[in-house]
């Protein structure tokens, strides 16, 4: 299991070099997004005003303080459960060139095939470790769709963001799938012994 | 008499406001110990990475005086009210509600409360029947204990109830708990505390499961039969290999706690309530004279 340092936005080539289980630390820019943000893009057909090409998306609804028109200061920024948003994986890659999605708890198996085909990965963050995550976000640079607060489209500048684990890679491997399969097998054995 | 009541209401309100924020920032020592101990047991690479990050995160929260986790949850309180406590429970409820709102506005904390149908925000972590308060009444005592357990949605969403039949026996109970936790995978931010409620009725079983997650880690049920089941399920759950954040590993749960109640001869309900690694809880003891004593470990 290798260790990588990546700056986002990034290229397909970099993404293809990652394998499930690898550790990744991120610098550069990441985009905060959540349920309502993606419902607006895909179900209501509104084009996102921030470029998503090569981007790393973070499933989040940050705690922030308003400090001026369109300006926000971070208070506590953490990550939410990703599984609810799995249906947006394919269009995010296909239409907008998104390269990575970061969240907690993993994406169901239906994300494996589009990630393989389009050259995308899923990064597992440590859910709930928001105190640490907040220190790794240097600044909130841009906010769009403030009417969806806190489920706006956020642009964060980050440094040493991580450690993240490649949960699903672009070669068809998902740790979540493998762990579930192994656990179900063990479970059968355990239940037989009860 | 009226004067005393007004004062006590203010005391309980102040205590609740402090309790909610404190619980979110400073996790109990038994939880810190359990997380450190988990790290010594974990052998998988991603699992160790997760546990190391959790321990680091708790230290950063201490240093920065920030929240341990961003999800300020739903505020749940358990009150033990002595029969001689001079403030009526109706007044205690008002004080807890106002205290929760004040904490949310003054800190400020993210407000999670929404109308369950319209999904519109209903206020600073308060609303119709929010916060949630459970009551116990104690004879021959004039004090009040309040325990605050902010409950995150990631783990609360992983709650499961099954009305087993008596013929399913204890085996059916064990199987349901194991299947629930494997099915939950990484979603409830493991490793955490698995609360199991057995017996009573459907609603009471879930209440008992919730009571179980709020116990100090590793405490055991007073009934030795149930305590043995806690030990066994704790072992078996960790054999599943789900691991920290569901990435695979030796530590799937920090503990398994069970609360039980006697039940009807044709009932065998079992409820599972998951508490994530950020198992926040904090307590306060209020005396009849208004003296306040905060206790993180209760
Ligand atoms: S499940 Fe717990 S640790 Fe995870 S994000 Fe929710 S409250 Fe935080």
Short mmCIF file of C-alpha atoms and ligand atoms in Angstrom, two decimals:
data_model
loop_
_atom_site.label_atom_id
_atom_site.label_comp_id
_atom_site.label_asym_id
_atom_site.label_seq_id
_atom_site.Cartn_x
_atom_site.Cartn_y
_atom_site.Cartn_z
CA UNK A 1 0.00 0.00 0.00
CA UNK A 2 1.70 3.14 -1.30
CA UNK A 3 1.59 6.70 0.01
CA UNK A 4 0.85 9.61 -2.33
CA UNK A 5 0.71 13.38 -2.24
CA UNK A 6 -1.62 14.96 -4.80
CA UNK A 7 -2.52 18.51 -5.73
CA UNK A 8 -6.07 19.09 -6.94
CA UNK A 9 -7.39 19.68 -9.55
CA UNK A 10 -5.53 16.75 -11.07
CA UNK A 11 -5.28 14.56 -14.16
CA UNK A 12 -6.64 11.15 -15.11
CA UNK A 13 -3.08 9.80 -15.18
CA UNK A 14 -2.48 10.67 -11.51
CA UNK A 15 -5.81 9.14 -10.54
CA UNK A 16 -5.02 5.93 -12.42
CA UNK A 17 -1.81 5.54 -10.37
CA UNK A 18 -3.83 5.08 -7.15
CA UNK A 19 -4.76 1.66 -5.79
CA UNK A 20 -7.39 0.71 -3.21
CA UNK A 21 -5.87 0.88 0.28
CA UNK A 22 -3.25 3.53 -0.63
CA UNK A 23 -2.82 6.56 1.58
CA UNK A 24 -3.26 10.00 0.02
CA UNK A 25 -2.61 13.51 1.33
CA UNK A 26 -4.07 16.40 -0.65
CA UNK A 27 -3.04 20.01 -1.32
CA UNK A 28 -4.64 22.61 -3.56
CA UNK A 29 -8.38 23.10 -3.93
CA UNK A 30 -11.35 20.94 -3.06
CA UNK A 31 -15.03 21.55 -3.68
CA UNK A 32 -17.63 21.08 -0.95
CA UNK A 33 -20.93 19.62 -2.14
CA UNK A 34 -23.90 17.79 -0.62
CA UNK A 35 -27.37 16.36 -1.35
CA UNK A 36 -29.20 19.58 -2.21
CA UNK A 37 -26.28 20.96 -4.25
CA UNK A 38 -26.35 17.92 -6.51
CA UNK A 39 -30.13 17.85 -6.70
CA UNK A 40 -29.92 21.40 -8.07
CA UNK A 41 -27.29 20.46 -10.66
CA UNK A 42 -28.76 17.21 -11.91
CA UNK A 43 -32.47 17.18 -11.04
CA UNK A 44 -33.14 20.88 -11.59
CA UNK A 45 -30.60 21.24 -14.43
CA UNK A 46 -28.74 24.28 -13.08
CA UNK A 47 -25.13 24.56 -14.28
CA UNK A 48 -22.64 24.83 -11.38
CA UNK A 49 -20.92 28.25 -11.38
CA UNK A 50 -17.61 26.70 -10.17
CA UNK A 51 -15.45 24.60 -12.53
CA UNK A 52 -15.42 20.92 -11.53
CA UNK A 53 -12.92 19.60 -14.11
CA UNK A 54 -10.26 17.45 -12.43
CA UNK A 55 -11.80 18.29 -9.06
CA UNK A 56 -11.91 16.53 -5.72
CA UNK A 57 -15.39 16.85 -4.22
CA UNK A 58 -15.98 16.68 -0.47
CA UNK A 59 -19.33 15.60 0.98
CA UNK A 60 -19.83 18.28 3.60
CA UNK A 61 -22.14 20.82 5.24
CA UNK A 62 -19.73 23.08 7.09
CA UNK A 63 -20.29 25.10 10.28
CA UNK A 64 -19.27 28.62 9.22
CA UNK A 65 -19.53 32.25 10.33
CA UNK A 66 -20.47 34.98 7.82
CA UNK A 67 -17.88 37.76 7.81
CA UNK A 68 -19.01 39.82 4.79
CA UNK A 69 -20.97 39.55 1.55
CA UNK A 70 -20.14 36.11 0.14
CA UNK A 71 -17.31 35.74 2.70
CA UNK A 72 -17.27 33.02 5.32
CA UNK A 73 -14.93 31.94 8.05
CA UNK A 74 -14.60 28.27 8.98
CA UNK A 75 -15.79 27.11 12.42
CA UNK A 76 -15.92 23.34 12.11
CA UNK A 77 -15.82 21.45 8.84
CA UNK A 78 -16.44 17.73 8.68
CA UNK A 79 -17.66 15.09 6.28
CA UNK A 80 -20.98 13.38 5.82
CA UNK A 81 -22.05 9.85 4.79
CA UNK A 82 -21.59 9.42 1.04
CA UNK A 83 -23.89 6.51 0.20
CA UNK A 84 -26.96 8.76 -0.15
CA UNK A 85 -25.35 10.56 -3.08
CA UNK A 86 -24.14 7.59 -5.13
CA UNK A 87 -26.44 8.22 -8.11
CA UNK A 88 -24.53 11.42 -8.95
CA UNK A 89 -21.19 9.61 -9.40
CA UNK A 90 -21.47 8.85 -13.09
CA UNK A 91 -22.80 12.23 -14.31
CA UNK A 92 -20.23 14.05 -12.17
CA UNK A 93 -17.45 12.24 -14.02
CA UNK A 94 -19.05 12.17 -17.43
CA UNK A 95 -20.41 15.71 -17.69
CA UNK A 96 -18.02 17.65 -15.48
CA UNK A 97 -14.77 15.66 -15.41
CA UNK A 98 -14.74 15.23 -11.64
CA UNK A 99 -11.77 13.00 -10.67
CA UNK A 100 -12.30 12.20 -7.01
CA UNK A 101 -15.05 12.10 -4.40
CA UNK A 102 -14.20 12.22 -0.71
CA UNK A 103 -16.64 11.22 2.00
CA UNK A 104 -17.25 8.78 4.79
CA UNK A 105 -18.67 5.29 4.85
CA UNK A 106 -18.01 4.51 1.18
CA UNK A 107 -20.11 4.34 -1.96
CA UNK A 108 -22.23 1.28 -2.85
CA UNK A 109 -21.05 -1.09 -5.59
CA UNK A 110 -22.88 0.77 -8.36
CA UNK A 111 -20.08 3.39 -8.21
CA UNK A 112 -17.35 0.87 -9.10
CA UNK A 113 -18.03 0.60 -12.84
CA UNK A 114 -18.34 4.35 -13.65
CA UNK A 115 -15.22 5.05 -11.59
CA UNK A 116 -13.30 2.42 -13.55
CA UNK A 117 -14.55 3.64 -16.92
CA UNK A 118 -14.18 7.38 -16.30
CA UNK A 119 -10.98 7.34 -14.25
CA UNK A 120 -12.32 8.41 -10.85
CA UNK A 121 -11.60 7.40 -7.25
CA UNK A 122 -13.35 7.50 -3.89
CA UNK A 123 -11.35 8.71 -0.92
CA UNK A 124 -12.36 7.58 2.56
CA UNK A 125 -11.84 10.25 5.18
CA UNK A 126 -12.08 9.50 8.89
CA UNK A 127 -15.71 10.37 9.59
CA UNK A 128 -16.22 12.68 12.52
CA UNK A 129 -12.59 13.81 12.68
CA UNK A 130 -13.71 17.37 12.03
CA UNK A 131 -11.44 19.19 14.50
CA UNK A 132 -8.43 17.95 12.52
CA UNK A 133 -10.07 18.44 9.13
CA UNK A 134 -10.84 22.07 10.00
CA UNK A 135 -7.15 22.83 10.65
CA UNK A 136 -6.27 21.43 7.20
CA UNK A 137 -8.66 23.80 5.42
CA UNK A 138 -6.75 27.04 4.97
CA UNK A 139 -9.50 29.20 3.57
CA UNK A 140 -13.00 29.27 2.16
CA UNK A 141 -12.20 30.93 -1.17
CA UNK A 142 -15.58 30.92 -2.87
CA UNK A 143 -19.22 30.13 -2.13
CA UNK A 144 -22.01 29.69 -4.67
CA UNK A 145 -25.71 29.09 -4.05
CA UNK A 146 -25.82 30.61 -0.58
CA UNK A 147 -29.59 30.05 -0.55
CA UNK A 148 -28.85 26.35 0.06
CA UNK A 149 -26.84 27.11 3.24
CA UNK A 150 -25.09 25.03 4.49
CA UNK A 151 -25.45 22.77 1.40
CA UNK A 152 -23.89 25.38 -0.91
CA UNK A 153 -21.13 24.82 -3.43
CA UNK A 154 -17.94 25.61 -1.50
CA UNK A 155 -14.40 26.10 -2.75
CA UNK A 156 -11.76 25.42 -0.08
CA UNK A 157 -8.00 25.84 -0.24
CA UNK A 158 -6.39 22.98 1.69
CA UNK A 159 -2.97 21.92 2.89
CA UNK A 160 -1.99 18.46 4.15
CA UNK A 161 -5.60 17.35 3.83
CA UNK A 162 -5.80 13.77 5.09
CA UNK A 163 -4.73 11.10 5.60
CA UNK A 164 -7.26 9.74 3.10
CA UNK A 165 -7.56 6.10 2.09
CA UNK A 166 -8.36 5.09 -1.49
CA UNK A 167 -11.62 3.25 -0.85
CA UNK A 168 -12.54 2.67 -4.50
CA UNK A 169 -9.90 2.92 -7.21
CA UNK A 170 -10.19 3.38 -10.99
CA UNK A 171 -9.32 -0.27 -11.67
CA UNK A 172 -12.51 -1.83 -10.36
CA UNK A 173 -11.47 -2.51 -6.76
CA UNK A 174 -13.60 -1.36 -3.83
CA UNK A 175 -12.41 -1.95 -0.28
CA UNK A 176 -16.02 -1.65 0.87
CA UNK A 177 -17.10 -4.42 -1.47
CA UNK A 178 -14.22 -6.67 -0.43
CA UNK A 179 -14.70 -6.03 3.31
CA UNK A 180 -18.46 -6.68 3.06
CA UNK A 181 -17.91 -9.90 1.15
CA UNK A 182 -15.34 -11.19 3.62
CA UNK A 183 -17.51 -10.14 6.59
CA UNK A 184 -20.57 -11.95 5.20
CA UNK A 185 -18.52 -15.07 4.78
CA UNK A 186 -17.21 -14.86 8.36
CA UNK A 187 -20.71 -14.13 9.57
CA UNK A 188 -21.97 -17.39 8.10
CA UNK A 189 -19.31 -19.25 10.06
CA UNK A 190 -20.09 -17.35 13.27
CA UNK A 191 -23.83 -17.99 12.96
CA UNK A 192 -23.25 -21.69 12.32
CA UNK A 193 -21.37 -21.86 15.65
CA UNK A 194 -23.99 -20.03 17.72
CA UNK B 1 -41.12 29.09 47.28
CA UNK B 2 -41.77 30.74 43.87
CA UNK B 3 -38.40 32.45 44.13
CA UNK B 4 -36.56 29.19 44.64
CA UNK B 5 -38.28 27.66 41.58
CA UNK B 6 -37.34 30.59 39.35
CA UNK B 7 -33.72 30.36 40.49
CA UNK B 8 -33.50 26.63 39.96
CA UNK B 9 -34.95 26.93 36.47
CA UNK B 10 -32.19 29.38 35.60
CA UNK B 11 -29.58 27.08 37.15
CA UNK B 12 -30.77 24.09 35.12
CA UNK B 13 -30.93 26.21 31.95
CA UNK B 14 -27.34 27.45 32.42
CA UNK B 15 -26.20 23.92 33.16
CA UNK B 16 -27.88 22.54 30.02
CA UNK B 17 -26.33 25.26 27.84
CA UNK B 18 -22.89 24.40 29.18
CA UNK B 19 -23.47 20.64 29.08
CA UNK B 20 -24.35 20.47 25.37
CA UNK B 21 -21.26 22.37 24.19
CA UNK B 22 -18.99 20.62 26.68
CA UNK B 23 -20.19 17.18 25.55
CA UNK B 24 -19.40 18.12 21.93
CA UNK B 25 -15.85 19.27 22.73
CA UNK B 26 -14.47 17.14 25.51
CA UNK B 27 -15.09 13.41 25.25
CA UNK B 28 -15.03 11.22 28.40
CA UNK B 29 -11.83 9.60 29.63
CA UNK B 30 -13.17 6.06 29.31
CA UNK B 31 -13.75 6.72 25.59
CA UNK B 32 -10.24 8.15 25.17
CA UNK B 33 -8.84 5.05 26.87
CA UNK B 34 -10.92 2.72 24.71
CA UNK B 35 -9.72 4.43 21.51
CA UNK B 36 -6.08 4.26 22.62
CA UNK B 37 -6.53 0.60 23.53
CA UNK B 38 -8.15 -0.10 20.14
CA UNK B 39 -5.01 1.20 18.44
CA UNK B 40 -2.90 -1.37 20.30
CA UNK B 41 -5.14 -4.19 18.98
CA UNK B 42 -5.55 -3.08 15.37
CA UNK B 43 -3.28 -4.71 12.79
CA UNK B 44 -4.73 -3.63 9.42
CA UNK B 45 -2.98 -0.69 7.70
CA UNK B 46 -6.10 1.35 6.86
CA UNK B 47 -7.54 0.47 10.29
CA UNK B 48 -4.48 1.81 12.11
CA UNK B 49 -4.50 4.92 9.92
CA UNK B 50 -8.11 5.60 10.92
CA UNK B 51 -7.52 5.04 14.66
CA UNK B 52 -4.36 7.17 14.67
CA UNK B 53 -6.29 9.96 12.96
CA UNK B 54 -9.13 9.69 15.50
CA UNK B 55 -6.71 9.95 18.42
CA UNK B 56 -5.00 12.92 16.74
CA UNK B 57 -8.37 14.53 16.11
CA UNK B 58 -9.34 14.30 19.79
CA UNK B 59 -6.06 16.02 20.72
CA UNK B 60 -6.64 18.77 18.13
CA UNK B 61 -10.17 19.34 19.48
CA UNK B 62 -8.65 19.79 22.97
CA UNK B 63 -5.99 22.23 21.71
CA UNK B 64 -8.23 24.27 19.44
CA UNK B 65 -11.22 24.03 21.79
CA UNK B 66 -13.19 22.93 18.75
CA UNK B 67 -15.93 20.34 18.35
CA UNK B 68 -14.69 16.74 18.17
CA UNK B 69 -17.13 16.07 15.31
CA UNK B 70 -19.03 18.54 13.11
CA UNK B 71 -22.36 16.81 13.64
CA UNK B 72 -23.81 18.50 16.71
CA UNK B 73 -26.48 15.84 16.52
CA UNK B 74 -29.86 15.78 18.08
CA UNK B 75 -29.73 16.74 21.76
CA UNK B 76 -30.90 13.87 23.95
CA UNK B 77 -31.10 14.26 27.71
CA UNK B 78 -31.77 11.73 30.43
CA UNK B 79 -33.03 13.18 33.69
CA UNK B 80 -33.08 11.42 37.02
CA UNK B 81 -35.35 13.52 39.19
CA UNK B 82 -35.51 13.06 42.93
CA UNK B 83 -38.99 13.21 44.41
CA UNK B 84 -37.88 16.09 46.61
CA UNK B 85 -36.29 18.19 43.84
CA UNK B 86 -38.02 21.58 44.12
CA UNK B 87 -38.42 22.23 40.36
CA UNK B 88 -41.26 20.41 38.59
CA UNK B 89 -40.26 18.32 35.50
CA UNK B 90 -42.26 20.72 33.31
CA UNK B 91 -39.88 23.45 34.45
CA UNK B 92 -36.88 21.17 33.94
CA UNK B 93 -38.02 20.51 30.35
CA UNK B 94 -38.37 24.23 29.64
CA UNK B 95 -34.91 24.84 31.08
CA UNK B 96 -33.33 22.10 28.93
CA UNK B 97 -35.01 23.42 25.80
CA UNK B 98 -33.96 27.01 26.39
CA UNK B 99 -30.46 25.88 27.37
CA UNK B 100 -30.08 23.89 24.15
CA UNK B 101 -31.20 26.87 22.06
CA UNK B 102 -28.87 29.24 23.91
CA UNK B 103 -25.88 26.93 23.42
CA UNK B 104 -26.65 26.71 19.70
CA UNK B 105 -26.94 30.47 19.25
CA UNK B 106 -24.18 31.59 21.59
CA UNK B 107 -21.43 29.19 20.44
CA UNK B 108 -22.69 29.13 17.58
CA UNK B 109 -23.42 25.49 16.71
CA UNK B 110 -24.89 24.13 13.50
CA UNK B 111 -28.63 23.76 13.90
CA UNK B 112 -29.84 20.39 12.66
CA UNK B 113 -33.49 20.53 13.68
CA UNK B 114 -36.06 20.39 10.88
CA UNK B 115 -39.80 19.73 10.58
CA UNK B 116 -39.98 16.05 9.81
CA UNK B 117 -42.32 16.50 6.79
CA UNK B 118 -41.43 19.91 5.32
CA UNK B 119 -37.71 19.59 6.25
CA UNK B 120 -37.69 23.33 7.13
CA UNK B 121 -35.41 24.33 10.00
CA UNK B 122 -37.39 24.65 13.23
CA UNK B 123 -34.95 26.60 15.35
CA UNK B 124 -31.64 26.39 17.18
CA UNK B 125 -31.61 22.60 17.67
CA UNK B 126 -35.10 22.77 19.17
CA UNK B 127 -38.56 22.10 17.78
CA UNK B 128 -41.73 20.15 18.46
CA UNK B 129 -40.65 17.52 21.04
CA UNK B 130 -36.99 18.52 20.54
CA UNK B 131 -34.74 18.17 22.46
CA UNK B 132 -35.64 14.64 23.46
CA UNK B 133 -35.80 14.08 27.20
CA UNK B 134 -36.12 10.78 29.03
CA UNK B 135 -37.25 10.68 32.65
CA UNK B 136 -36.62 8.59 35.69
CA UNK B 137 -38.03 9.42 39.11
CA UNK B 138 -36.15 8.55 42.26
CA UNK B 139 -37.72 8.11 45.70
CA UNK B 140 -36.14 9.49 48.89
CA UNK B 141 -33.87 11.99 47.11
CA UNK B 142 -34.01 15.71 46.38
CA UNK B 143 -31.42 16.03 43.60
CA UNK B 144 -31.42 16.09 39.79
CA UNK B 145 -28.99 14.37 37.40
CA UNK B 146 -28.98 15.39 33.75
CA UNK B 147 -27.00 13.46 31.18
CA UNK B 148 -26.59 14.94 27.69
CA UNK B 149 -25.91 12.60 24.78
CA UNK B 150 -25.73 14.46 21.45
CA UNK B 151 -26.57 11.82 18.87
CA UNK B 152 -25.14 12.13 15.36
CA UNK B 153 -27.26 11.14 12.38
CA UNK B 154 -24.66 8.86 10.77
CA UNK B 155 -24.91 6.48 13.69
CA UNK B 156 -28.59 7.05 14.53
CA UNK B 157 -29.51 6.10 10.96
CA UNK B 158 -28.02 2.70 11.75
CA UNK B 159 -30.78 1.70 14.19
CA UNK B 160 -32.57 -1.60 13.81
CA UNK B 161 -35.54 -3.32 15.43
CA UNK B 162 -36.70 -6.89 15.09
CA UNK B 163 -39.64 -8.55 16.76
CA UNK B 164 -38.05 -11.98 17.10
CA UNK B 165 -40.38 -14.77 18.15
CA UNK B 166 -39.72 -16.69 21.37
CA UNK B 167 -38.65 -19.74 19.31
CA UNK B 168 -35.79 -17.65 17.82
CA UNK B 169 -34.33 -17.63 21.34
CA UNK B 170 -31.04 -15.97 22.25
CA UNK B 171 -29.53 -17.27 19.02
CA UNK B 172 -31.97 -15.15 17.00
CA UNK B 173 -31.01 -12.12 19.08
CA UNK B 174 -27.30 -12.64 18.51
CA UNK B 175 -27.77 -13.22 14.80
CA UNK B 176 -29.81 -10.03 14.41
CA UNK B 177 -27.21 -7.91 16.22
CA UNK B 178 -24.36 -9.35 14.12
CA UNK B 179 -26.21 -8.93 10.82
CA UNK B 180 -27.17 -5.35 11.70
CA UNK B 181 -23.58 -4.32 12.37
CA UNK B 182 -22.19 -6.03 9.29
CA UNK B 183 -24.92 -4.39 7.20
CA UNK B 184 -24.11 -0.97 8.67
CA UNK B 185 -20.50 -1.33 7.51
CA UNK B 186 -18.59 1.96 7.64
CA UNK B 187 -21.63 4.24 7.68
CA UNK B 188 -21.97 4.80 11.47
CA UNK B 189 -18.26 5.75 11.88
CA UNK B 190 -17.00 2.58 13.56
CA UNK B 191 -15.51 1.59 15.94
CA UNK B 192 -18.22 2.61 18.37
CA UNK B 193 -20.56 1.29 21.02
CA UNK B 194 -23.26 -1.15 19.99
CA UNK B 195 -26.29 -0.65 22.22
CA UNK B 196 -28.73 -3.55 22.38
CA UNK B 197 -32.16 -3.43 23.98
CA UNK B 198 -33.85 -6.75 24.65
CA UNK B 199 -37.35 -7.38 25.92
CA UNK B 200 -40.13 -5.06 27.02
CA UNK B 201 -42.07 -3.91 23.95
CA UNK B 202 -41.06 -2.57 20.52
CA UNK B 203 -40.64 1.03 21.66
CA UNK B 204 -39.12 0.10 25.01
CA UNK B 205 -36.52 -2.19 23.40
CA UNK B 206 -35.23 0.75 21.33
CA UNK B 207 -35.27 3.00 24.39
CA UNK B 208 -33.18 0.41 26.24
CA UNK B 209 -30.71 0.20 23.34
CA UNK B 210 -30.31 3.97 23.57
CA UNK B 211 -29.80 3.75 27.32
CA UNK B 212 -27.12 1.12 26.70
CA UNK B 213 -25.01 3.35 24.43
CA UNK B 214 -24.98 6.09 27.07
CA UNK B 215 -23.26 3.93 29.70
CA UNK B 216 -19.55 4.39 30.48
CA UNK B 217 -17.61 2.09 28.13
CA UNK B 218 -17.12 -1.47 29.29
CA UNK B 219 -19.54 -1.33 32.21
CA UNK B 220 -21.55 -4.51 32.51
CA UNK B 221 -25.23 -5.27 32.99
CA UNK B 222 -26.11 -6.11 36.63
CA UNK B 223 -27.60 -9.45 35.57
CA UNK B 224 -24.76 -11.96 35.05
CA UNK B 225 -26.66 -13.75 32.26
CA UNK B 226 -26.96 -10.52 30.30
CA UNK B 227 -23.37 -9.51 31.14
CA UNK B 228 -22.13 -12.78 29.63
CA UNK B 229 -24.08 -12.01 26.46
CA UNK B 230 -22.39 -8.58 26.34
CA UNK B 231 -18.97 -10.26 26.49
CA UNK B 232 -19.88 -12.78 23.83
CA UNK B 233 -21.37 -10.28 21.38
CA UNK B 234 -18.40 -7.96 21.86
CA UNK B 235 -16.06 -10.79 20.83
CA UNK B 236 -18.19 -11.94 17.90
CA UNK B 237 -18.74 -8.43 16.52
CA UNK B 238 -15.00 -7.92 16.37
CA UNK B 239 -14.62 -11.18 14.46
CA UNK B 240 -16.60 -9.77 11.52
CA UNK B 241 -13.61 -7.77 10.22
CA UNK B 242 -15.59 -4.64 9.27
CA UNK B 243 -12.89 -2.58 10.98
CA UNK B 244 -12.41 1.14 11.60
CA UNK B 245 -14.56 3.22 9.20
CA UNK B 246 -15.52 -0.03 7.48
CA UNK B 247 -12.13 -0.27 5.75
CA UNK B 248 -11.40 -3.70 7.24
CA UNK B 249 -9.61 -4.60 10.46
CA UNK B 250 -9.67 -6.14 13.91
CA UNK B 251 -11.58 -3.41 15.73
CA UNK B 252 -15.18 -3.13 14.58
CA UNK B 253 -16.68 -2.11 17.92
CA UNK B 254 -15.30 -0.58 21.12
CA UNK B 255 -17.94 -2.30 23.21
CA UNK B 256 -21.33 -3.96 23.25
CA UNK B 257 -23.73 -2.85 25.99
CA UNK B 258 -27.10 -4.47 26.64
CA UNK B 259 -30.08 -3.25 28.65
CA UNK B 260 -32.99 -5.58 29.14
CA UNK B 261 -36.54 -5.66 30.48
CA UNK B 262 -38.85 -8.54 31.24
CA UNK B 263 -41.41 -9.07 28.53
CA UNK B 264 -44.59 -10.87 27.47
CA UNK B 265 -44.34 -14.65 27.05
CA UNK B 266 -45.00 -14.32 23.30
CA UNK B 267 -42.63 -11.38 22.72
CA UNK B 268 -38.89 -11.38 22.03
CA UNK B 269 -38.03 -7.88 20.77
CA UNK B 270 -34.46 -6.85 20.07
CA UNK B 271 -33.28 -3.36 19.15
CA UNK B 272 -29.86 -2.16 18.04
CA UNK B 273 -28.76 1.46 18.41
CA UNK B 274 -25.28 2.37 17.25
CA UNK B 275 -23.11 5.02 18.85
CA UNK B 276 -20.16 6.16 16.71
CA UNK B 277 -16.57 6.52 17.97
CA UNK B 278 -17.44 10.13 18.86
CA UNK B 279 -19.52 8.75 21.72
CA UNK B 280 -20.14 12.07 23.38
CA UNK B 281 -21.81 12.34 26.76
CA UNK B 282 -21.61 14.67 29.74
CA UNK B 283 -23.54 14.92 32.99
CA UNK B 284 -24.43 17.41 35.66
CA UNK B 285 -25.73 16.91 39.20
CA UNK B 286 -27.96 19.70 40.51
CA UNK B 287 -28.73 19.80 44.22
CA UNK B 288 -31.96 21.12 45.69
CA UNK B 289 -30.14 24.27 46.83
CA UNK B 290 -28.96 24.97 43.25
CA UNK B 291 -25.38 23.73 43.65
CA UNK B 292 -24.08 22.43 40.33
CA UNK B 293 -21.50 19.71 39.88
CA UNK B 294 -20.40 18.81 36.35
CA UNK B 295 -19.28 15.24 35.78
CA UNK B 296 -17.84 14.11 32.46
CA UNK B 297 -17.53 10.47 33.45
CA UNK B 298 -21.05 9.63 34.66
S1 LIG C 1 -21.58 9.18 12.94
FE1 LIG C 1 -20.72 10.17 14.76
S2 LIG C 1 -18.54 10.51 14.33
FE2 LIG C 1 -19.57 10.07 12.40
S3 LIG C 1 -20.03 12.09 11.57
FE3 LIG C 1 -21.86 11.39 12.67
S4 LIG C 1 -21.66 12.18 14.77
FE4 LIG C 1 -19.65 12.35 13.77
#
